[in-house]
Coordinates of C-alpha atoms in Angstrom, one line a residue:
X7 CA 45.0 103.7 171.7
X8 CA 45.4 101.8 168.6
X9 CA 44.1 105.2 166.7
X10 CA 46.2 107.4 169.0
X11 CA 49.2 105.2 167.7
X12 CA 48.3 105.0 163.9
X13 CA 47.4 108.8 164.0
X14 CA 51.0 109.9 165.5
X15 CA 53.0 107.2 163.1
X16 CA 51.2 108.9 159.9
X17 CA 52.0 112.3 161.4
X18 CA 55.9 111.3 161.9
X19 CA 56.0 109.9 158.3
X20 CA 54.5 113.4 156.6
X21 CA 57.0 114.8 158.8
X22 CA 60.1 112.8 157.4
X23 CA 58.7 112.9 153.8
X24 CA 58.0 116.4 154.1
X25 CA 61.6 117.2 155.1
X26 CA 64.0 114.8 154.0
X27 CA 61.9 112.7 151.2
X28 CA 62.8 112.9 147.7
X29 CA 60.2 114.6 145.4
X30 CA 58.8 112.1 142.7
X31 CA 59.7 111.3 139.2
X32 CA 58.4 111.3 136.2
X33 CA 58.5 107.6 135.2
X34 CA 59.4 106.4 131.6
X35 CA 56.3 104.6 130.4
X36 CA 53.8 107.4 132.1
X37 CA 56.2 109.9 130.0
X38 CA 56.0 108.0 126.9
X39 CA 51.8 108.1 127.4
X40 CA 52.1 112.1 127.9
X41 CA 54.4 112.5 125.2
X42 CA 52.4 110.7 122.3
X43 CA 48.4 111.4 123.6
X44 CA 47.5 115.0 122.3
X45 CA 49.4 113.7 119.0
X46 CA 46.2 111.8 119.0
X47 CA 42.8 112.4 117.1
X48 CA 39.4 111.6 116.3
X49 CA 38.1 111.5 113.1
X50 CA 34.6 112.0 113.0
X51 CA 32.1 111.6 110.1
X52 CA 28.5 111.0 110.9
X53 CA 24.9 112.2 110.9
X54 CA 22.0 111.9 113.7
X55 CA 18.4 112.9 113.6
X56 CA 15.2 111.9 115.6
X57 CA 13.6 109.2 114.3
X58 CA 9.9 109.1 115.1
X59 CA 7.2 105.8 114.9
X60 CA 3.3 106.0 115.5
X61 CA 1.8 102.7 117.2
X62 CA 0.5 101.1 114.2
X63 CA 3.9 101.1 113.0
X64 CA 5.4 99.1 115.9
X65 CA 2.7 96.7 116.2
X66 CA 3.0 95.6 112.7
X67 CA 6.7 95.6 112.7
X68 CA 6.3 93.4 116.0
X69 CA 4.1 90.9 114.3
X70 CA 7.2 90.6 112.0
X71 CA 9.3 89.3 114.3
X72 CA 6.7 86.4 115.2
X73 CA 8.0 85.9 118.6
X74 CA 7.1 82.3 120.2
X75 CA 5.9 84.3 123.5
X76 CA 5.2 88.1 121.9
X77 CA 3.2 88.8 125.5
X78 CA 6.5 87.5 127.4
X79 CA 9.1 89.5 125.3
X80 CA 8.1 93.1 125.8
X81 CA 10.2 95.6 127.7
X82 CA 6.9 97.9 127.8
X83 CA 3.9 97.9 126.0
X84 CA 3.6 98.6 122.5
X85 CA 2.9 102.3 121.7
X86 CA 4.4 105.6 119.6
X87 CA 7.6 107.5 120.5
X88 CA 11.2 108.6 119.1
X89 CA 14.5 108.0 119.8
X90 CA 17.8 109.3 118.6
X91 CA 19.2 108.0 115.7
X92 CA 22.6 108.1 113.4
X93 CA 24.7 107.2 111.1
X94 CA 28.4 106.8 110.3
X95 CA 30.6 106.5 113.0
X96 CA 34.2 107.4 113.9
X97 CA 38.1 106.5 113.8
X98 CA 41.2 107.4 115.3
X99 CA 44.2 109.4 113.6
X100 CA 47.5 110.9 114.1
X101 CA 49.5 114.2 113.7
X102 CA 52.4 113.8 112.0
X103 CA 53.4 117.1 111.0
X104 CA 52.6 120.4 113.0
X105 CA 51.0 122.2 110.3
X106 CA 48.1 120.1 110.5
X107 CA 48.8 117.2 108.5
X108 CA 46.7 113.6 109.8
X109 CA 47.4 109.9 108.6
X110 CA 44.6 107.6 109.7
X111 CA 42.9 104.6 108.1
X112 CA 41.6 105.2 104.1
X113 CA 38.9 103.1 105.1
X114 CA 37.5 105.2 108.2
X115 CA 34.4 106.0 108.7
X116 CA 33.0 108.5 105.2
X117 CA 30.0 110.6 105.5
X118 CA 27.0 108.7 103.5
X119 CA 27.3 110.3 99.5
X120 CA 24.2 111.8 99.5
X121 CA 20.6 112.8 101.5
X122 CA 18.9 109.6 100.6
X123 CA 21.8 107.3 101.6
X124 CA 22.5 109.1 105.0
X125 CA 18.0 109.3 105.7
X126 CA 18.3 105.2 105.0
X127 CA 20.7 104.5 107.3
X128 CA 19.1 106.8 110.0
X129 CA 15.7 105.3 109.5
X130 CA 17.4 102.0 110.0
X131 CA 19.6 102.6 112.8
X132 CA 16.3 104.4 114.3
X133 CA 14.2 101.3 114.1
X134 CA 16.6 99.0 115.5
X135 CA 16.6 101.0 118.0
X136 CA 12.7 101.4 118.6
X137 CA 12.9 97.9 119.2
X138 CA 15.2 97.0 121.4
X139 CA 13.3 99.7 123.1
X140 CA 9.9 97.7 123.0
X141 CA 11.3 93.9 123.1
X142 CA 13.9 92.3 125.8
X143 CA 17.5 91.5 124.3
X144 CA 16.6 87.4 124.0
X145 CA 13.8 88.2 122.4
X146 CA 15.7 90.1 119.8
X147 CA 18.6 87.6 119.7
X148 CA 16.3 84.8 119.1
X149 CA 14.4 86.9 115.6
X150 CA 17.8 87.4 114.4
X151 CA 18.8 83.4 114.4
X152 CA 15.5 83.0 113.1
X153 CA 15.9 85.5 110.4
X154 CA 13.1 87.6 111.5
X155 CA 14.4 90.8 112.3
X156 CA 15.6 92.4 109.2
X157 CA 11.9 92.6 108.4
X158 CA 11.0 94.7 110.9
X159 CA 13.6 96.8 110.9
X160 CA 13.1 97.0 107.4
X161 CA 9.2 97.8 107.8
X162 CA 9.7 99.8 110.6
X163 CA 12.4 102.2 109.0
X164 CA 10.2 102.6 106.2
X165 CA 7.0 103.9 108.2
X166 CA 8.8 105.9 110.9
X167 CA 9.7 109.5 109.8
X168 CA 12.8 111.2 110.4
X169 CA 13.6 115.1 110.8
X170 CA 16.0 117.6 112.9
X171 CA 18.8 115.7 110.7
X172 CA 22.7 117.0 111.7
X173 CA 25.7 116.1 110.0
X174 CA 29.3 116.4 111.8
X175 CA 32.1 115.4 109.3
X176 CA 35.5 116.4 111.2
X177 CA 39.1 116.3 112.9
X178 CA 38.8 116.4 116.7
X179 CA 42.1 117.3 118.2
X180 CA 43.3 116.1 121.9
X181 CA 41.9 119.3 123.2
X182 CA 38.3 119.5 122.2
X183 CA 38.5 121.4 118.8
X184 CA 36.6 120.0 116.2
X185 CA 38.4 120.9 113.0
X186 CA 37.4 120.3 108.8
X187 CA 39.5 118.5 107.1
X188 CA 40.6 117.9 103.4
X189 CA 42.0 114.3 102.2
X190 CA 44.9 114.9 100.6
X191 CA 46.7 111.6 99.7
X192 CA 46.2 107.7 99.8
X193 CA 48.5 104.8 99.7
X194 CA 48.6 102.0 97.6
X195 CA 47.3 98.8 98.6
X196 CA 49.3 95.7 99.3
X197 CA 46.8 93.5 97.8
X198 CA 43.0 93.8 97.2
X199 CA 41.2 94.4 100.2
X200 CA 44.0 94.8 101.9
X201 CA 44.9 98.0 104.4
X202 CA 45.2 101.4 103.6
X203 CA 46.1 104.5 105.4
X204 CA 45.0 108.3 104.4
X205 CA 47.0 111.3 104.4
X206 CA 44.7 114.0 105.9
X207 CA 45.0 118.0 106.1
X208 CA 43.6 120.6 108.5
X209 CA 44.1 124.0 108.6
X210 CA 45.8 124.7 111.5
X211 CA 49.7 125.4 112.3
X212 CA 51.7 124.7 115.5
X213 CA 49.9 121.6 116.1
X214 CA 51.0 118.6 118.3
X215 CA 52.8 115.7 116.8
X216 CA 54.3 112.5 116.7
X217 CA 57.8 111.6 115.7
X218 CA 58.1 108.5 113.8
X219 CA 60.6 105.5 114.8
X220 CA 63.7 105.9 113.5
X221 CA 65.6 102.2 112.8
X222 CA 64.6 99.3 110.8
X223 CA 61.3 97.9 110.6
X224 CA 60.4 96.6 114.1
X225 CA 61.4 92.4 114.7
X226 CA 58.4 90.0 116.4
X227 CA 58.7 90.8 120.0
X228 CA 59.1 94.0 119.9
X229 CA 56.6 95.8 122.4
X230 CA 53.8 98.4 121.6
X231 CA 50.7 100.4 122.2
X232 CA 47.7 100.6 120.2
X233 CA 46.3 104.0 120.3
X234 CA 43.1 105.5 120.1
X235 CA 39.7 105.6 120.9
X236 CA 37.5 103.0 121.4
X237 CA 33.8 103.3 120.7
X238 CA 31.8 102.1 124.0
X239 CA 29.3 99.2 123.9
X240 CA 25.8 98.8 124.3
X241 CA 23.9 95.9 125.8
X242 CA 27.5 94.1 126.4
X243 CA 27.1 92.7 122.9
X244 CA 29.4 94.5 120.9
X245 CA 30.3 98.4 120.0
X246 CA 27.5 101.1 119.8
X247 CA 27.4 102.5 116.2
X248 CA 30.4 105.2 116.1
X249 CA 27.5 108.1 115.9
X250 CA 26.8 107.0 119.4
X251 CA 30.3 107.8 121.2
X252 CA 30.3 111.0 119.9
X253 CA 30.2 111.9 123.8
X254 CA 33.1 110.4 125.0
X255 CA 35.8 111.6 126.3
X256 CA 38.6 112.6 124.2
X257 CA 41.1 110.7 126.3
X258 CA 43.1 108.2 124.0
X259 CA 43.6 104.5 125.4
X260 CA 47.1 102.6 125.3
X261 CA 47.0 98.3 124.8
X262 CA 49.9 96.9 125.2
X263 CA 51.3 94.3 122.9
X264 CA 54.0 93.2 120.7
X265 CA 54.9 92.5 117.6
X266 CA 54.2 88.5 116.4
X267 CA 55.1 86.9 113.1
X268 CA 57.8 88.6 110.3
X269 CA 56.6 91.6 108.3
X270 CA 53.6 91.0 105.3
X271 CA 54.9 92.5 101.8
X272 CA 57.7 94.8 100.8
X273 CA 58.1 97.9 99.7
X274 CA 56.6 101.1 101.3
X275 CA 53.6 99.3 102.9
X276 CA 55.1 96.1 104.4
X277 CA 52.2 94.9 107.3
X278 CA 53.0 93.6 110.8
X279 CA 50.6 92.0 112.7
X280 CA 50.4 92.3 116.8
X281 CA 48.0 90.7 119.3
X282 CA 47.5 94.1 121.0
X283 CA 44.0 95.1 121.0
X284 CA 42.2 97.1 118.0
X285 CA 38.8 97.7 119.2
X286 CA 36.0 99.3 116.9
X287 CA 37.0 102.8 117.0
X288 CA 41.0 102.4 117.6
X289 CA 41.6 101.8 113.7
X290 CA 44.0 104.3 112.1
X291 CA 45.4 105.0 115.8
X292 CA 49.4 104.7 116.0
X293 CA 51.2 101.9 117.5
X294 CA 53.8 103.2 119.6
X295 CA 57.5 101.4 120.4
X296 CA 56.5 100.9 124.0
X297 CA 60.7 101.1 124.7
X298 CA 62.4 103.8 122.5
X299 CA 59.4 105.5 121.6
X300 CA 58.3 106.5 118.2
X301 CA 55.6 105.7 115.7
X302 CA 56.3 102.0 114.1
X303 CA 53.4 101.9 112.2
X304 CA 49.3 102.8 111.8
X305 CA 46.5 100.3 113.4
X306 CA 44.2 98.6 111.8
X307 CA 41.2 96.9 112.6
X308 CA 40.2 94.2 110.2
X309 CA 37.2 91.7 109.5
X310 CA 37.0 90.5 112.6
X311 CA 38.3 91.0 116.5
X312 CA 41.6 88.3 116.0
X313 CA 43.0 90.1 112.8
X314 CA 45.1 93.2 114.1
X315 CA 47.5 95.1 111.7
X316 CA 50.0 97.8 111.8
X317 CA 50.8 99.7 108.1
X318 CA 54.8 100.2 108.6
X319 CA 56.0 103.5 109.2
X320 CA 57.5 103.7 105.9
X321 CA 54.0 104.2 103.9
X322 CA 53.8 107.4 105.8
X323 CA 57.1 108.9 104.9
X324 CA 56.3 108.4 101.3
X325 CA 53.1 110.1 101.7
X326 CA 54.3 113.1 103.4
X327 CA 57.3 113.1 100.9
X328 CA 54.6 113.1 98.0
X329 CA 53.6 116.7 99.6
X330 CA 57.0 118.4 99.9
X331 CA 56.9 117.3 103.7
X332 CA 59.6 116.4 106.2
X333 CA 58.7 113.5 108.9
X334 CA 61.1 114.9 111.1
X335 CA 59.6 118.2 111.8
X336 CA 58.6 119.3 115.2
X337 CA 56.5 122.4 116.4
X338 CA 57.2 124.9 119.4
X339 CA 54.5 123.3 121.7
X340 CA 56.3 119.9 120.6
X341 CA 60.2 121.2 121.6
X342 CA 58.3 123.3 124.9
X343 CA 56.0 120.5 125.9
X344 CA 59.1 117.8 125.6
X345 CA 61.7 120.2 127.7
X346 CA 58.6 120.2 130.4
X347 CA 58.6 116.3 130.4
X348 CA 62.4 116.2 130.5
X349 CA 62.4 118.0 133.7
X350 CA 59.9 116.2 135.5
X351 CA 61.7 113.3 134.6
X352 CA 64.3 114.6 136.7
X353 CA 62.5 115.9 139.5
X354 CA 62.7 119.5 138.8
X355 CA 59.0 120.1 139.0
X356 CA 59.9 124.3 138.9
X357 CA 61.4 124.1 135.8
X358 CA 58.4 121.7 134.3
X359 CA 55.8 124.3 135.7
X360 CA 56.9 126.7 133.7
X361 CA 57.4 125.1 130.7
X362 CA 54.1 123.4 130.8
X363 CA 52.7 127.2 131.5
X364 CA 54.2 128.2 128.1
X365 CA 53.1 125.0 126.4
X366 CA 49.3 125.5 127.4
X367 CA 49.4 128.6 125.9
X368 CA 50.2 126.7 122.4
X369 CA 47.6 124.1 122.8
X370 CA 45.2 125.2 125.2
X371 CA 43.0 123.2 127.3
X372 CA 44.2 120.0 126.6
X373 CA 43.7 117.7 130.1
X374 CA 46.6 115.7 130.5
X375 CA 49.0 119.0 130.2
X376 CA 46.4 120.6 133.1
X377 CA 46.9 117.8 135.2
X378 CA 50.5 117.8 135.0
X379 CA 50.4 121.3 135.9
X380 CA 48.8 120.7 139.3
X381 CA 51.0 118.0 140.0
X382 CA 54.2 120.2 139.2
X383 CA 52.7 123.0 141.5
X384 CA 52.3 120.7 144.4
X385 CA 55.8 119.1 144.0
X386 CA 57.4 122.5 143.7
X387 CA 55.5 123.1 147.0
X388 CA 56.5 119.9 148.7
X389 CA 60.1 121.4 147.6
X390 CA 59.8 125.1 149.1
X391 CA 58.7 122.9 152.3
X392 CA 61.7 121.2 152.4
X393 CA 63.7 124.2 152.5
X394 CA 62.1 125.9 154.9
X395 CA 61.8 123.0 157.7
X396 CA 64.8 120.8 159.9
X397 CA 64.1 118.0 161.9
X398 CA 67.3 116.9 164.0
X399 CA 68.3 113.6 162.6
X400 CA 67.9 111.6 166.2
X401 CA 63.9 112.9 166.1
X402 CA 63.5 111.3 162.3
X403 CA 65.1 108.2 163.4
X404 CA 62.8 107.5 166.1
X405 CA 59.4 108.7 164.1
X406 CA 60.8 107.2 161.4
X407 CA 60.1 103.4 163.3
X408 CA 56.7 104.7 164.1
X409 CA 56.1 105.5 160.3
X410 CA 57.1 102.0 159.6
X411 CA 54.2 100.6 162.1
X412 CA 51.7 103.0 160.6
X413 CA 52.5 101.4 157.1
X414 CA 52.1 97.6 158.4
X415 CA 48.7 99.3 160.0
X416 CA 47.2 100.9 156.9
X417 CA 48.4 97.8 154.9
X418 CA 46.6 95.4 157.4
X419 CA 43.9 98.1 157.6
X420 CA 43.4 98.0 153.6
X421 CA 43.4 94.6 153.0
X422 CA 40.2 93.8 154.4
X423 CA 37.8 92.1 151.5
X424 CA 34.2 91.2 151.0
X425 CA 33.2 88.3 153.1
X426 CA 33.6 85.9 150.6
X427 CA 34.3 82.1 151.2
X428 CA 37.1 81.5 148.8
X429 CA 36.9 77.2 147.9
X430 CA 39.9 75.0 147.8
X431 CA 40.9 74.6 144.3
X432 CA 40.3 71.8 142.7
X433 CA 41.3 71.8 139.3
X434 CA 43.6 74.7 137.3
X435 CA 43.3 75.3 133.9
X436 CA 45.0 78.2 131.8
X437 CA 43.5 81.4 129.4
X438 CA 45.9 82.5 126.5
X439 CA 45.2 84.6 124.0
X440 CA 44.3 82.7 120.9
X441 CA 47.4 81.8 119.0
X442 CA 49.9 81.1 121.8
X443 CA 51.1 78.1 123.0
X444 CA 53.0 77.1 126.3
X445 CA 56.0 77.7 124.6
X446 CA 54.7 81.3 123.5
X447 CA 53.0 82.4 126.5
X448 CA 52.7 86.0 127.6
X449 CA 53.2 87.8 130.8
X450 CA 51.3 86.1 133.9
X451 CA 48.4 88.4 134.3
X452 CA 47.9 86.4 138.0
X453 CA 44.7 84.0 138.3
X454 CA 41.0 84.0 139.1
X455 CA 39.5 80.9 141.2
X456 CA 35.8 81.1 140.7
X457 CA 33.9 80.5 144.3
X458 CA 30.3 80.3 143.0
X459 CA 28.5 77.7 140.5
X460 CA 29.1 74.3 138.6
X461 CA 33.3 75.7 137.8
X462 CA 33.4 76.3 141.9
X463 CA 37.3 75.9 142.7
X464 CA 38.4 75.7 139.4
X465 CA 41.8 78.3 139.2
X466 CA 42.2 80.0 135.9
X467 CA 45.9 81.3 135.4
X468 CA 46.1 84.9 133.1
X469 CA 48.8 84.4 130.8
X470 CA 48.7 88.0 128.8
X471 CA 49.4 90.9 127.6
X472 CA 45.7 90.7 127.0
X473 CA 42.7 88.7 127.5
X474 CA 38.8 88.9 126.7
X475 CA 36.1 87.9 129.1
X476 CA 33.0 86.8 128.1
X477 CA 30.2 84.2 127.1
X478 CA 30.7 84.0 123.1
X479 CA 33.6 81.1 123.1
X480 CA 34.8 82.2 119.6
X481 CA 35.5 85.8 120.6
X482 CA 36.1 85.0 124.7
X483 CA 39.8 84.2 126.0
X484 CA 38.2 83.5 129.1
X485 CA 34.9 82.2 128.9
X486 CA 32.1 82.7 131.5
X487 CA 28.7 81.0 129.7
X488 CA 26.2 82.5 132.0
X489 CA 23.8 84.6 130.8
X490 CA 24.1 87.4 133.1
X491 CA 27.6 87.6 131.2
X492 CA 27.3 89.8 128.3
X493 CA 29.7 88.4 124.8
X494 CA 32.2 90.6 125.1
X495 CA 32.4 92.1 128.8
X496 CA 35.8 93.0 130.0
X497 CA 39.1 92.4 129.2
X498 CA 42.0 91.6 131.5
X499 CA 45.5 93.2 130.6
X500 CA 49.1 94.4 131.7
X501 CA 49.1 98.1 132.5
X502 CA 51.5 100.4 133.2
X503 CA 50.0 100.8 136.7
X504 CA 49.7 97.1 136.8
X505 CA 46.9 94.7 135.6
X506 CA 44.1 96.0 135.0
X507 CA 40.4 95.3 134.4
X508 CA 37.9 97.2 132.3
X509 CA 34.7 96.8 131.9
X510 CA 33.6 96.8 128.2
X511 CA 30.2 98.3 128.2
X512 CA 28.3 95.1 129.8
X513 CA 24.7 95.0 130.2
X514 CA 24.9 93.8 133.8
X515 CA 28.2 95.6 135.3
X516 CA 31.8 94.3 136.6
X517 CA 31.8 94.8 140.3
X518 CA 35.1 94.4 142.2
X519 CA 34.8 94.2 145.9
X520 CA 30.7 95.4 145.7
X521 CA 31.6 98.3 143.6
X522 CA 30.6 98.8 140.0
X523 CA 33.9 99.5 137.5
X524 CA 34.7 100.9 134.3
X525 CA 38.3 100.2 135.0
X526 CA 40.5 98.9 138.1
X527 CA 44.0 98.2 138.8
X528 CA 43.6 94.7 140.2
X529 CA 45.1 93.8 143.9
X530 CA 45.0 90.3 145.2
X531 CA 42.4 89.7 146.8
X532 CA 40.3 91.5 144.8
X533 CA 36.5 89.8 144.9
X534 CA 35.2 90.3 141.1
X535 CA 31.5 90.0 140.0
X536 CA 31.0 89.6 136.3
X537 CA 27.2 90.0 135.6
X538 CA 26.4 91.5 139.4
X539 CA 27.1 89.2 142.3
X540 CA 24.3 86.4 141.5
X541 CA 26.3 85.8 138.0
X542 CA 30.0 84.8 138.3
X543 CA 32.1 85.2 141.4
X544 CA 35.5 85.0 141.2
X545 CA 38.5 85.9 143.6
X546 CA 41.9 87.5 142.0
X547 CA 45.4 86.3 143.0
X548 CA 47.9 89.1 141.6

């Protein structure tokens, strides 16, 4: 009966939807993403070959390592084989100009100089990774405190061989195509060692762009995204060498933040810093005014994960001025693609169908613009439907009261979680990224109250935008030491779909409600595993 019920109250609420609902909007922040991702590129410069080892070669770079319990530490036994090897890495960068011209970070990733440099670095990269083939990750950890391990890499790289050697050095556009590039200009630092960005040329017109803020420099507090696109990890211990993610998707990421602290320097190249994310990989990626919209600035990653920079706008201008070029300029798939966005923004999903139509013709095969054309053709749909079909208004009162039961059903329906015994809480403590304070505390991100182990009870509240998870404390927001719980695991962070957790590569998974994640919009409720469900267990409360 129950089903009977819920079945004829989801049929009466398609009805009234169908008929009388208004179709959707394009929302503000999901526009700004759309607007500012195929702006966005990678900037590839690497090599990779095969890098080969006979067992002799293992055994005595094993004996280097002089392992307390050698017998104990292997992943498999000792013998030849090859793996995949590389060097170099990648970075992210920016269109600012339609004919092709890039800014990203002067101190990218560079192709090795020459055929002996790039070999060394493969043959090294290729024996590290021969032995975390042979030998278990404690193993490993415990030669590199003891100073063992650059031996045998050393001995290892040396003796292996190396051949079917490729080098990719190149621009890699929102849309798949992989492009050369020439380096054209480079700005002044502020100071030694200090940032740099790159002014960057591909030969290519009618490219996607950004437009950069107009205004004064941006004040502390102002809100952003870092973007770009991160390099994934391996063995939940930090970022696979850039060669690695040549693979991934080209699908930029946003992290929110804001701006903290007054501007660094003067002149053309003033610095601001923000607390928003810049993983490996996300350096030379704009940051993005997350409420007028605009490029503030280019991010950079510096010597270690706390540091996070943004070049002002203003040492782009210059650049692009020292080429005869005009900021301002926009291309036809820019003015076509942002007439699409400005009618889905008001619900005229007909209108942005055909836009977006002539705007994949301009840059073809880029997936956000697909996607949006799907979703345009179902709305305009959902619109001819409306036309066609009347309900009389006494009918869609009455189904509209079944509608509302069906919603309290599915709602109770969907909130089932695991069967999990959530403790009383018996001590709260709070996780801040470093450098805040009570008084400076972010957005609540809500809480986690851990219901297995020795912390059982204890209620951690989230205070944002974002927050690492893991077992290193000096890298870790929110610290989990259990060894099951890889250094840098997740991270915890306000989304524009609301908070959301992704998984950062961990050796061991982050499961929510017994299923394995690489990213989740949190609910509360939510039953989170960090390491699999015999590491940390802990219950969210949005």
């Amino acid at each position: 009966m129950l089903a009977k019920r819920t079945s004829a109250a989801l049929l009466a609420a398609l009805l009234i939807s169908g008929c009388l609902g208004e179709l959707p909007r394009l929302d503000r922040d999901r526009r700004r993403t759309l607007e500012s991702r195929p702006g966005v590129v990678r900037v590839s410069s690497y090599a990779t070959g095969t890098f080969s080892w006979s067992t002799a070669d293992i055994e005595r770079s094993a004996a280097s390592l002089r392992l307390a319990r050698p017998a104990e530490s292997l992943r498999r036994p000792v013998a030849s084989g090859e793996v995949e090897t590389g060097a170099g890495g990648s970075s992210s960068g920016f269109i600012v100009h339609p004919d092709g011209w890039i800014v990203t970070d002067a101190r990218g990733p560079r192709l090795l100089s020459d055929r002996v440099a790039i070999e060394s670095e493969l043959r090294r990269n290729g024996a590290r990774a021969a032995l975390e083939r042979h030998f278990e990750d404690e193993a490993l950890d415990a030669a590199l405190r003891a100073g063992t391990i650059g031996l045998a890499v050393e001995q290892l790289a040396l003796a292996g061989t190396v051949d079917s050697v490729r080098v990719v050095d190149a621009v890699e556009l929102a849309n798949g195509a992989a492009l050369a590039y020439q380096r054209e200009a480079e700005s002044a630092e502020l100071a030694s060692g200090s940032p740099s960005i790159a002014l960057l040329r591909v030969d290519r017109r009618n490219l996607p762009s950004l437009e950069l803020a107009a205004g004064a420099r941006p004040k502390p507090g102002t809100r952003l995204w870092v973007v770009g696109f991160p390099a994934v990890a391996t063995r939940g211990d930090g970022p696979l060498l850039g060669w690695e993610s040549q693979d991934a998707e080209l699908d930029a990421a946003f992290n929110p933040g804001e701006v903290v602290g007054s501007p660094q320097g003067s002149g053309d190249l003033a610095l601001l810093e923000t607390n928003a994310a810049v993983y490996e990989g996300y350096s030379g990626g704009p940051a993005i005014d997350r409420d007028h919209g605009g490029v503030i600035g280019v991010a950079i990653r510096t010597g270690g994960d706390r540091k996070k920079l943004v070049v002002s706008a203003d040492a782009i201008v210059v650049m692009l001025a020292s080429r005869g070029v005009t900021s301002s300029d926009r291309g036809a798939f820019q003015e076509t693609y942002a007439q699409a966005l400005d009618s889905a923004e008001r619900g005229d999903w007909a209108s942005a169908g055909e836009k977006l139509a002539a705007a994949d013709r301009l840059f073809p095969s880029f997936p956000d613009l697909v996607r949006l054309r799907g979703e345009a053709a179902k709305h305009e749909r959902e619109s001819e439907r409306v036309v066609r079909i009347a309900i009389p208004v006494g009918i869609i009162a009455a189904l509209a009261i079944l509608a509302i039961l069906a919603y309290a059903l599915l709602r109770r329906g969907s909130s089932r979680k695991p069967n999990v015994e959530i403790p009383e809480v018996r001590c709260e403590t709070e996780a801040m990224p470093r450098g805040r304070s009570a008084e400076t505390r972010g957005p609540s991100l809500g809480s986690f109250v851990i219901v297995s182990g020795a912390r059982k009870g204890e209620r951690i509240f989230l205070s944002g935008p974002l927050l690492v998870i893991g077992r290193e404390a000096r890298s870790s927001d929110v610290l989990f030491e259990h060894p099951k719980v890889s250094r840098l695991h997740a991270e915890i962070a306000e989304d524009v779909e609301g908070i959301a957790l992704v998984d950062r590569g961990s050796a061991n998974g982050t499961w929510v409600n017994g299923r394995k994640i690489d990213r989740r919009i949190l609910k509360d409720g939510d039953i989170i595993y960090f390491g699999g469900a015999n590491a940390v267990t802990v219950a969210f409360e949005g």
